[in-house]
XYZ file of C-alpha atoms in Angstrom:
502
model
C -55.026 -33.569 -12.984
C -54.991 -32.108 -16.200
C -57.137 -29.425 -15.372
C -55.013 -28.519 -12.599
C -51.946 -28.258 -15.022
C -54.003 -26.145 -17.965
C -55.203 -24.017 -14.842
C -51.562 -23.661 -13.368
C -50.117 -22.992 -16.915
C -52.493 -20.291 -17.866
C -51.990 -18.250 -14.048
C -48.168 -18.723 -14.297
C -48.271 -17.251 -17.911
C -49.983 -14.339 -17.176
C -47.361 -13.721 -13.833
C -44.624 -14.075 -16.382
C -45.927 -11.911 -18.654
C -46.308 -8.798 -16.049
C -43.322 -10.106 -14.766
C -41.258 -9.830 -18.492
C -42.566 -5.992 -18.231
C -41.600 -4.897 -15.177
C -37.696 -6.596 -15.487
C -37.614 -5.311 -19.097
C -38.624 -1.485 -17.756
C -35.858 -1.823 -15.207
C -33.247 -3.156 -17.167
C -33.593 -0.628 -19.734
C -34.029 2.374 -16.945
C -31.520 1.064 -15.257
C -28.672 2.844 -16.787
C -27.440 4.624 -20.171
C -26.722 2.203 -23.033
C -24.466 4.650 -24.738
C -22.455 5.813 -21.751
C -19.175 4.278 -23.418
C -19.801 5.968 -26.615
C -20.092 8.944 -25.340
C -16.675 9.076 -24.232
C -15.432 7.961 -27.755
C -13.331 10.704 -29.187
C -12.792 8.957 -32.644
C -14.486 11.031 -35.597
C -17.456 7.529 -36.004
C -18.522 8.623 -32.416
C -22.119 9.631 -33.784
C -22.114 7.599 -36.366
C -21.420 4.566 -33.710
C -24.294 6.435 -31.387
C -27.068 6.217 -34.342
C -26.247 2.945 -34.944
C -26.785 1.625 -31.304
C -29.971 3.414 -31.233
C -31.190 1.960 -34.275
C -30.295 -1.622 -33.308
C -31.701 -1.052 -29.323
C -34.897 0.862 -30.700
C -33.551 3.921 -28.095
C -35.660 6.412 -29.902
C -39.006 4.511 -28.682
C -40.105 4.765 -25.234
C -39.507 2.072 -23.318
C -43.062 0.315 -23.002
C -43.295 0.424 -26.808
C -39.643 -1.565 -26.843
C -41.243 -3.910 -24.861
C -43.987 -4.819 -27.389
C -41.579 -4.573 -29.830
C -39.496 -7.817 -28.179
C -42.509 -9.359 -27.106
C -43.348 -9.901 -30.189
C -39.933 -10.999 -31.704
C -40.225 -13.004 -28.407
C -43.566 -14.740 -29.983
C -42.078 -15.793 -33.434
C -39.124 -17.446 -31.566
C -36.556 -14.217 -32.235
C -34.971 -13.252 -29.068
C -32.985 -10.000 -30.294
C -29.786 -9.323 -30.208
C -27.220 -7.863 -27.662
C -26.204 -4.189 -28.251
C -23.180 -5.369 -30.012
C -25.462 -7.079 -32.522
C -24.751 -10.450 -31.440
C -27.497 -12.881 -31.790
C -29.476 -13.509 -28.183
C -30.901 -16.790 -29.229
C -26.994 -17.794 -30.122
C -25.814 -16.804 -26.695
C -28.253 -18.591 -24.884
C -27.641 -21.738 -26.215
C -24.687 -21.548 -25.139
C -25.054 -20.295 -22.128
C -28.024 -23.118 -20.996
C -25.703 -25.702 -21.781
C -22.798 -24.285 -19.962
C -24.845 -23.808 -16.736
C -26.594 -27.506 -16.701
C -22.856 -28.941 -17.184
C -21.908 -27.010 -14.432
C -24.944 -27.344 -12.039
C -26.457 -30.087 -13.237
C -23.868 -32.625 -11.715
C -23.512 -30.746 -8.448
C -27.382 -30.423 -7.723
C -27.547 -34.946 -8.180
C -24.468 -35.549 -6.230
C -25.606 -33.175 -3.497
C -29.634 -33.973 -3.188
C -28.094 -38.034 -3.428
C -25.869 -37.497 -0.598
C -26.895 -34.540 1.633
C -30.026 -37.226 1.346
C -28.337 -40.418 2.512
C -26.399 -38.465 4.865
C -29.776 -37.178 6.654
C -31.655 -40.052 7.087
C -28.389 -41.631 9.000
C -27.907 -38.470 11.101
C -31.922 -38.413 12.025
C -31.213 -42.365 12.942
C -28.109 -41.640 14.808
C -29.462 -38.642 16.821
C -27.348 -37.308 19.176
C -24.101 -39.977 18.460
C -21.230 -38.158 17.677
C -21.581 -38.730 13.812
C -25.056 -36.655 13.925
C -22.953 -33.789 15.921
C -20.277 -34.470 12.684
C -22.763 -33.922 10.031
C -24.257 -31.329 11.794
C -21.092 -29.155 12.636
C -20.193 -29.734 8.820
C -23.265 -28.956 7.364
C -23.107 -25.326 9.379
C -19.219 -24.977 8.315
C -20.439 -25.582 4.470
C -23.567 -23.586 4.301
C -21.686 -20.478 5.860
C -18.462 -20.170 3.571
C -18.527 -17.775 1.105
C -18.892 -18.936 -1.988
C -16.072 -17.069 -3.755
C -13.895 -18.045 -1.014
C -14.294 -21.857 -1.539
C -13.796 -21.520 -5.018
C -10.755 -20.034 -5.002
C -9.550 -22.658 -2.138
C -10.284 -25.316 -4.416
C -8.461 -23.558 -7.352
C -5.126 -22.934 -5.352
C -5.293 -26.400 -3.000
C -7.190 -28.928 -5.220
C -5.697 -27.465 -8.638
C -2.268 -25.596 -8.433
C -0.773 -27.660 -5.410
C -2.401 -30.717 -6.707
C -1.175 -30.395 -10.222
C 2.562 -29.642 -8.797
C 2.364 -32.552 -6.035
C 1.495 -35.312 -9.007
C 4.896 -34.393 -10.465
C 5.794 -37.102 -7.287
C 2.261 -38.380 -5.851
C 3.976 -39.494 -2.681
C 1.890 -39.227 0.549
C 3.187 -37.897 3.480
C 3.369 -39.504 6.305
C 1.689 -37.465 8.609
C -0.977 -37.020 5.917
C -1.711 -40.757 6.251
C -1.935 -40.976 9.735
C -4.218 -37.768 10.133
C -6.410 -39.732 7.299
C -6.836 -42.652 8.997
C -7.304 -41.558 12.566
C -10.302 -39.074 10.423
C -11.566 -41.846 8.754
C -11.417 -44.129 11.866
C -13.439 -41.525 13.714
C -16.041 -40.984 11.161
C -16.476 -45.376 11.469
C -16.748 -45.124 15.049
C -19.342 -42.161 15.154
C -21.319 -44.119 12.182
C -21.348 -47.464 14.192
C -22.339 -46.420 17.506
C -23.053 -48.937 20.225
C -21.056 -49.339 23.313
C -17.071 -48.130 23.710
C -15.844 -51.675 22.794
C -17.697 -51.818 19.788
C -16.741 -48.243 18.707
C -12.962 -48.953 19.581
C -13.100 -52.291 17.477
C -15.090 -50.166 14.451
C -11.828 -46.829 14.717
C -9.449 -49.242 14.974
C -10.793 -51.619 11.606
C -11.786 -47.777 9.790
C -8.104 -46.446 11.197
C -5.618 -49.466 9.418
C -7.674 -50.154 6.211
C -6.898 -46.241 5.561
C -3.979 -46.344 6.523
C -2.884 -49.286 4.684
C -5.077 -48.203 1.353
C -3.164 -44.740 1.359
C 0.756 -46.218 2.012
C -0.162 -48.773 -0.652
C -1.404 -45.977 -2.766
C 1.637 -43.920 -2.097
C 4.317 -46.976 -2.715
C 2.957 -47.574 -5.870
C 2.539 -44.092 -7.072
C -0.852 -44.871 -7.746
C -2.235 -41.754 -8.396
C 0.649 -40.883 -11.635
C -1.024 -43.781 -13.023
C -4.278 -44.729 -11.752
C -6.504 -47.824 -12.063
C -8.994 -50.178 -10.236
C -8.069 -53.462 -12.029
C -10.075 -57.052 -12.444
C -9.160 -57.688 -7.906
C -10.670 -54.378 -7.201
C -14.016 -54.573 -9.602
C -14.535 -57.883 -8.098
C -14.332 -57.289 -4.466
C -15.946 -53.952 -4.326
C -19.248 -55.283 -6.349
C -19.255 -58.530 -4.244
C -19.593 -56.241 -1.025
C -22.304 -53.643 -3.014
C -23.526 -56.649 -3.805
C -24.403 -57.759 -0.399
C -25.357 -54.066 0.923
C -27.924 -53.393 -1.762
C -29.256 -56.478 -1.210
C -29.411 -55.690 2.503
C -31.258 -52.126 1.648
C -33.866 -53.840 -1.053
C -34.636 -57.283 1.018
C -32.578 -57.946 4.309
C -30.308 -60.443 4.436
C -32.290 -62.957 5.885
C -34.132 -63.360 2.243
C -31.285 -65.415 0.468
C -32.981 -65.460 -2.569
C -32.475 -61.995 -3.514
C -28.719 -61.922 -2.092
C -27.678 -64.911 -4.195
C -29.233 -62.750 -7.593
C -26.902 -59.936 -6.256
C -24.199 -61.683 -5.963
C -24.272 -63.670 -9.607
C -24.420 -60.433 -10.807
C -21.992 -58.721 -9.731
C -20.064 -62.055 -10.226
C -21.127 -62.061 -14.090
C -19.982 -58.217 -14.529
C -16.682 -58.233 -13.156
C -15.986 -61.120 -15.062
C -17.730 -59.239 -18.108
C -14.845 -56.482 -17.444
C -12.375 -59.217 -18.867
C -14.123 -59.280 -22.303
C -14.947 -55.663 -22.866
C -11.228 -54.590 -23.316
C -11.630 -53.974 -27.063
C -14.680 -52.660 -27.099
C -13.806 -50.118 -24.003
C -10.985 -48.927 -25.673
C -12.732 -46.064 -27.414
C -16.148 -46.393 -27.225
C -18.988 -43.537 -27.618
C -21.464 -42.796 -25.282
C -23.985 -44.553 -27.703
C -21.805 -47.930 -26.842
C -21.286 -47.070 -23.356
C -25.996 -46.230 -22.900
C -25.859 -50.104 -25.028
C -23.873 -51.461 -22.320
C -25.503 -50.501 -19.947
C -29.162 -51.345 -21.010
C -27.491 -55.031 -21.615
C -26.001 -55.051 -17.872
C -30.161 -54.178 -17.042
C -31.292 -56.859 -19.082
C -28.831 -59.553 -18.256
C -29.236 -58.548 -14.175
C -32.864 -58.727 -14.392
C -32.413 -62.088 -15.849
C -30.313 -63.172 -13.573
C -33.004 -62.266 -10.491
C -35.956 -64.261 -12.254
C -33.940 -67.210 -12.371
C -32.625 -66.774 -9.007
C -35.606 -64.956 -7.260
C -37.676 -67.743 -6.363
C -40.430 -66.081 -4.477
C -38.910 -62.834 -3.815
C -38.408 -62.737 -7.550
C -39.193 -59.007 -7.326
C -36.887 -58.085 -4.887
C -34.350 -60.037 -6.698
C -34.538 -58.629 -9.680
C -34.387 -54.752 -8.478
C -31.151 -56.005 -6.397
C -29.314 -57.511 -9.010
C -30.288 -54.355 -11.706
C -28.721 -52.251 -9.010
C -25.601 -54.654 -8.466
C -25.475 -54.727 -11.992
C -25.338 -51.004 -12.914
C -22.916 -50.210 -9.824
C -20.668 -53.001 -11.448
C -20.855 -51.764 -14.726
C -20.003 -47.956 -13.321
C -16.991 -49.817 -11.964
C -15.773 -50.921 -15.293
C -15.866 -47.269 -16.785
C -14.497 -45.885 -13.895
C -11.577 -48.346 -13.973
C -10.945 -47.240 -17.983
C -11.824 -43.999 -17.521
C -8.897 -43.972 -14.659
C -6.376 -45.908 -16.996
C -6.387 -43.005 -19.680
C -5.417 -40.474 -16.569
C -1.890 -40.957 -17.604
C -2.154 -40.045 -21.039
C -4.269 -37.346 -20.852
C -2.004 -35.670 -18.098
C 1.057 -35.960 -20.042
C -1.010 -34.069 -22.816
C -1.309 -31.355 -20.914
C 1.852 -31.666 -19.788
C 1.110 -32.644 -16.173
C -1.339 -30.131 -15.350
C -4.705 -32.508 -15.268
C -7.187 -30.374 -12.936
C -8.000 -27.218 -15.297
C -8.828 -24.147 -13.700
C -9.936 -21.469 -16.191
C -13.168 -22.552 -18.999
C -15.439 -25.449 -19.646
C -13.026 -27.095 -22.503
C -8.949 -26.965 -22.754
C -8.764 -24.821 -26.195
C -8.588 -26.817 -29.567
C -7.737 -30.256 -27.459
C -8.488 -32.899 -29.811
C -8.487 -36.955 -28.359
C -10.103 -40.056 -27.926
C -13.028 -40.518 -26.070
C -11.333 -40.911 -22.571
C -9.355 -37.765 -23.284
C -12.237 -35.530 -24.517
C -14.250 -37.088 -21.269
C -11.157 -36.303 -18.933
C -10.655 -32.844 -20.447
C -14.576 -32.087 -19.373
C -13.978 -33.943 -15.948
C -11.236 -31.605 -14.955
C -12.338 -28.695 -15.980
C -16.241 -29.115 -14.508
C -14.739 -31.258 -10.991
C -13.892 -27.829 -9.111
C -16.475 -25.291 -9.495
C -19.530 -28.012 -9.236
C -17.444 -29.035 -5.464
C -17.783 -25.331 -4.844
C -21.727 -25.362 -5.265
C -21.978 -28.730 -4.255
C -21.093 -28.186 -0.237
C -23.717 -25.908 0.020
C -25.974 -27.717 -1.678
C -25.133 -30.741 0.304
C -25.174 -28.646 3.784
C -28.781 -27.717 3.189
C -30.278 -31.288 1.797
C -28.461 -32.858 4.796
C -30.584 -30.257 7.754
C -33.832 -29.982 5.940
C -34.078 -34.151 5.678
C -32.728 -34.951 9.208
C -35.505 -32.265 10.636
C -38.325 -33.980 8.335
C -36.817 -37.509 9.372
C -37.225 -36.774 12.905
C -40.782 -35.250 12.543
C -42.093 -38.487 10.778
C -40.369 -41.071 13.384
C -42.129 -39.868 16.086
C -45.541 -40.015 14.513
C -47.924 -42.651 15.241
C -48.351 -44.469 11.689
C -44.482 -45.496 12.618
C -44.643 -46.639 15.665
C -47.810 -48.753 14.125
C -45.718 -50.057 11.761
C -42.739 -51.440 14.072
C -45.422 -52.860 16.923
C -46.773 -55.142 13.986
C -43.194 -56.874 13.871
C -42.053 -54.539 10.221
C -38.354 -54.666 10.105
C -36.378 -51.795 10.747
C -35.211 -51.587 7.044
C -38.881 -51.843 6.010
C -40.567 -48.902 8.871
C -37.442 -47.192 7.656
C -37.675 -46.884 3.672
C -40.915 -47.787 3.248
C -42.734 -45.960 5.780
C -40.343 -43.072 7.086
C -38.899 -41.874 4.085
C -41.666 -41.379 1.901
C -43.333 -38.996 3.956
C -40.280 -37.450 5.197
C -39.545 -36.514 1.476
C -43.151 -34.770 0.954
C -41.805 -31.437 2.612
C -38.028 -31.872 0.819
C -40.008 -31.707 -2.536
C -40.054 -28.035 -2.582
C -36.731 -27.786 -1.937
C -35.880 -29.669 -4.567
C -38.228 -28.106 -6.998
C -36.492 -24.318 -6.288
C -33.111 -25.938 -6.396
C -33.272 -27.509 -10.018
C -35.358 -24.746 -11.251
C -32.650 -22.519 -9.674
C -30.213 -24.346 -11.629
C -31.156 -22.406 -14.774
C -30.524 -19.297 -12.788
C -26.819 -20.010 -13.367
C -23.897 -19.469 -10.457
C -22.620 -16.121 -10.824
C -19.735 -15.692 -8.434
C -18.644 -19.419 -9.150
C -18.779 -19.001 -13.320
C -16.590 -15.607 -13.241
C -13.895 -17.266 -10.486
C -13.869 -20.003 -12.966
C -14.419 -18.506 -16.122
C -17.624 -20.055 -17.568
C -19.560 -18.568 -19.724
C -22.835 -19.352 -18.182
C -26.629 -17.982 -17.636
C -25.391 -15.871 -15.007
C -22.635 -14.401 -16.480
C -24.908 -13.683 -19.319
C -27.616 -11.905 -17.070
C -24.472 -9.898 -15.318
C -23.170 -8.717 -18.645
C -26.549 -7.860 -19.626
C -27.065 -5.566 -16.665
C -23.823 -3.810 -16.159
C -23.960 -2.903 -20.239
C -28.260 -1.956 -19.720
C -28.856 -4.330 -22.482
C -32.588 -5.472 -21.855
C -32.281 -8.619 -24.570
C -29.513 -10.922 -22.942
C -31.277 -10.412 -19.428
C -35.124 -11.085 -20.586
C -33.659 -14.425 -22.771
C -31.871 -15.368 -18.486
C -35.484 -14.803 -17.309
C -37.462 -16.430 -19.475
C -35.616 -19.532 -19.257
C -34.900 -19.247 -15.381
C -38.889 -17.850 -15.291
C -39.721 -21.372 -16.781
C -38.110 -23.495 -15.075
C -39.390 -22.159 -11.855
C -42.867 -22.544 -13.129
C -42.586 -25.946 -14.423
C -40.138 -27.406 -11.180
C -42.850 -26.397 -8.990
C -45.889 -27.389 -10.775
C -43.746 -30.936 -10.748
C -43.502 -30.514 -7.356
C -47.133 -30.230 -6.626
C -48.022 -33.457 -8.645
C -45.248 -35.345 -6.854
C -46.577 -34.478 -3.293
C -49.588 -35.918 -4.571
C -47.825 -39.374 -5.539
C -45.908 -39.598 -1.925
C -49.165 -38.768 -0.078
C -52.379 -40.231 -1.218
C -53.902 -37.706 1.180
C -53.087 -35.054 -1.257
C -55.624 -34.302 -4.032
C -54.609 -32.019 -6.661
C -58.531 -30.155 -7.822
């Protein structure tokens, strides 16, 4: 192993050192750097020109300016733009942008588009699997700029106005619930009596959930409350027990269940401390919920103590994300009448000088990062979605599975144990050029939203033929390629014994 790293890591350097040269030559021959001061007619026009030269090196050839970053490069001194702005500045900047934009969008959408797979390679051919399928086409085609500016009229502008009186229409509620109780129906399967009984369940909880929301102008002042916590981690409860042990081990459901029992109750006591906490509190709560879970499945595990501790960590962390949320929803109102009802930003990564709480700072991040990661996220989501249903499919049909379900396995255990380990082996590339492309930055979604990302930076850098700003994009983008995949290859070998990494 570790001479397959120092091997990898000593090829990939030299790749991105020829590679440094040849995007440095054709950034810098791309173009004239003093185009624009060339048509200055003020009387500083050459003194302006000398002084870009100067600070660019322009009198040099261009190989020399290489060597000349290179090795600024190698004492950790990036340059600076052609304005005389420090690179290394910028970038910081600029990396930290792009991960809070991307970041969230790439988990969401490799989490779901995941989920979402598996059940449309299980349901093959039902008319959720033609659903997903037909949606995952109408994502992955849309223009990017197009969705993002959707989302900014529709999900920002008409939003913001319609929460001045967050009353549903009618029509709205039925077309929700005859949606929702066809997406039920289509997940359910099974003969037309059983689909009729699941639309018609899926069709009035909607229904009723949306006219109740709508009486009660829920959404002016949101909030789960102590009912809500409790029921909702009662049923997790029971389905991640389901998913880690089946429900015909009681040992691990009864651990699930105390523990989502103990943290909604736990919800009750936290007030003070919730009211503004740090994220230092909130990581402390949070490793306590772990501890107090996992104590909660050794005393109730028996002899699935295993089992019963991973299902009641899981209840206990989905319960505890049900307590922020539940704050974090309360302090909706106050934030929106701060900026004086117009909660979903638009423009930037942070409202200028807003000052708060810690529920209002994390608000004023939420609603300014929610629409452009939705933007990236649907294609995202579109491509994890096919590429895991194809490599579900593949593995089902092989012979180690149907092995594994003629020796009586469950089909919860053939399923995650067997199935979806291999199936993942191929989606590990996938994943690897999608984080690593994460550094890469979103340039048509960070100028329709106005962040001030890695991409941005590597467009400014190339329309104004300034070599520094687009050599600092590649070297971090560069990396993070190289690394992603190298992590890739070391993960195959950890889902496939077969693999040996020499």
């Amino acid at each position: 192993m570790v001479v397959f790293i120092v091997r990898r890591l000593v090829i990939s350097a030299c790749v991105l050192l020829v590679a440094t040269f040849v995007v440095y030559t054709l950034t810098a021959l791309s173009g004239d750097p003093l185009a624009d001061l060339r048509q200055d007619q003020t009387a500083q026009r050459a003194q302006k020109i000398a002084e870009r030269t100067k600070l660019m090196h322009l009198d040099q050839p261009v190989p020399l300016r290489y060597v000349t970053w290179l090795a600024g490069v190698a004492h950790g001194d990036l340059g600076s733009t052609r304005t005389g702005q420090d690179v290394g500045g910028l970038l910081s900047q600029a990396v930290t942008a792009t991960l809070q934009l991307v970041l969230a969008a790439s988990v969401l959408a490799l989490v779901v588009g995941i989920m979402v797979g598996i059940v449309s390679a299980l349901r093959q051919y039902t008319g959720f699997d033609y659903a997903v399928t037909l949606g995952s086409f109408l994502f992955f085609s849309l223009p990017s700029f197009w969705v993002a500016v959707m989302l900014k009229q529709f999900a920002a502008i008409e939003f913001n106005n319609w929460l001045r009186d967050p009353e549903i229409p009618v029509q709205v509620i039925v077309l929700v619930a005859a949606v929702a109780g066809l997406a039920w129906s289509a997940i359910m399967g099974g003969n037309l009596r059983r689909r009729a009984l699941a639309f018609t369940v899926a069709a009035l909880s909607a229904g009723g959930i949306l006219t109740y929301l709508s009486l009660t102008r829920w959404f002016a002042d949101p909030g789960l409350g102590f009912a809500v916590i409790l029921v909702v981690s009662l049923a997790s409860a029971v389905g991640i027990a389901t998913l880690v042990a089946g429900l015909r081990n009681r040992d691990p459901l009864y651990a699930a269940l105390a523990a989502a029992g103990v943290g909604a109750l736990s919800s009750l006591a936290l007030n003070s401390v919730l009211a503004d906490p740090t994220w230092a509190v909130i990581a402390g709560l949070a490793l306590v919920s772990v501890v107090v879970s996992a104590g909660i499945g050794l005393a109730l595990g028996g002899v699935q103590r295993r089992r019963a501790v991973t299902a009641a960590v899981l209840t206990g962390l989905f319960t505890g994300g049900l307590i922020f949320f539940d704050r974090f929803f309360q302090a909706f109102s106050g934030y929106s009448q701060r900026t004086f009802g117009r909660p979903v930003s638009t423009i930037g990564a942070r409202t200028p000088n807003f000052t708060g709480g810690f529920w209002d700072l994390t608000w004023d991040a939420v609603s300014h990062i929610a629409l452009p990661s939705m933007a990236l996220l649907l294609i995202s989501f579109a491509l994890y979605t096919r590429y895991t249903r194809a490599s579900m499919l593949e593995v089902l049909n092989q012979d180690y599975v149907r092995t594994a379900r003629s020796k009586g396995l469950t089909e919860r255990s053939v399923i995650t144990r067997h199935a979806l380990r291999n199936a993942l082996v191929p989606l590990t590339t996938l994943m690897a050029f999608d984080f690593a492309g994460m550094f890469g930055g979103a340039i048509i979604t960070e100028n329709v939203f106005g962040w001030r990302g890695l991409g941005v930076m590597f467009r400014d850098g190339v329309m104004n033929v300034d070599p520094n700003p687009v050599m600092a994009f590649f070297i971090v983008s560069g990396t993070a390629v190289v690394v992603f995949n190298m992590l890739a290859d070391i993960a195959y070998a950890y889902l496939d014994p077969r693999i040996r990494l020499t």
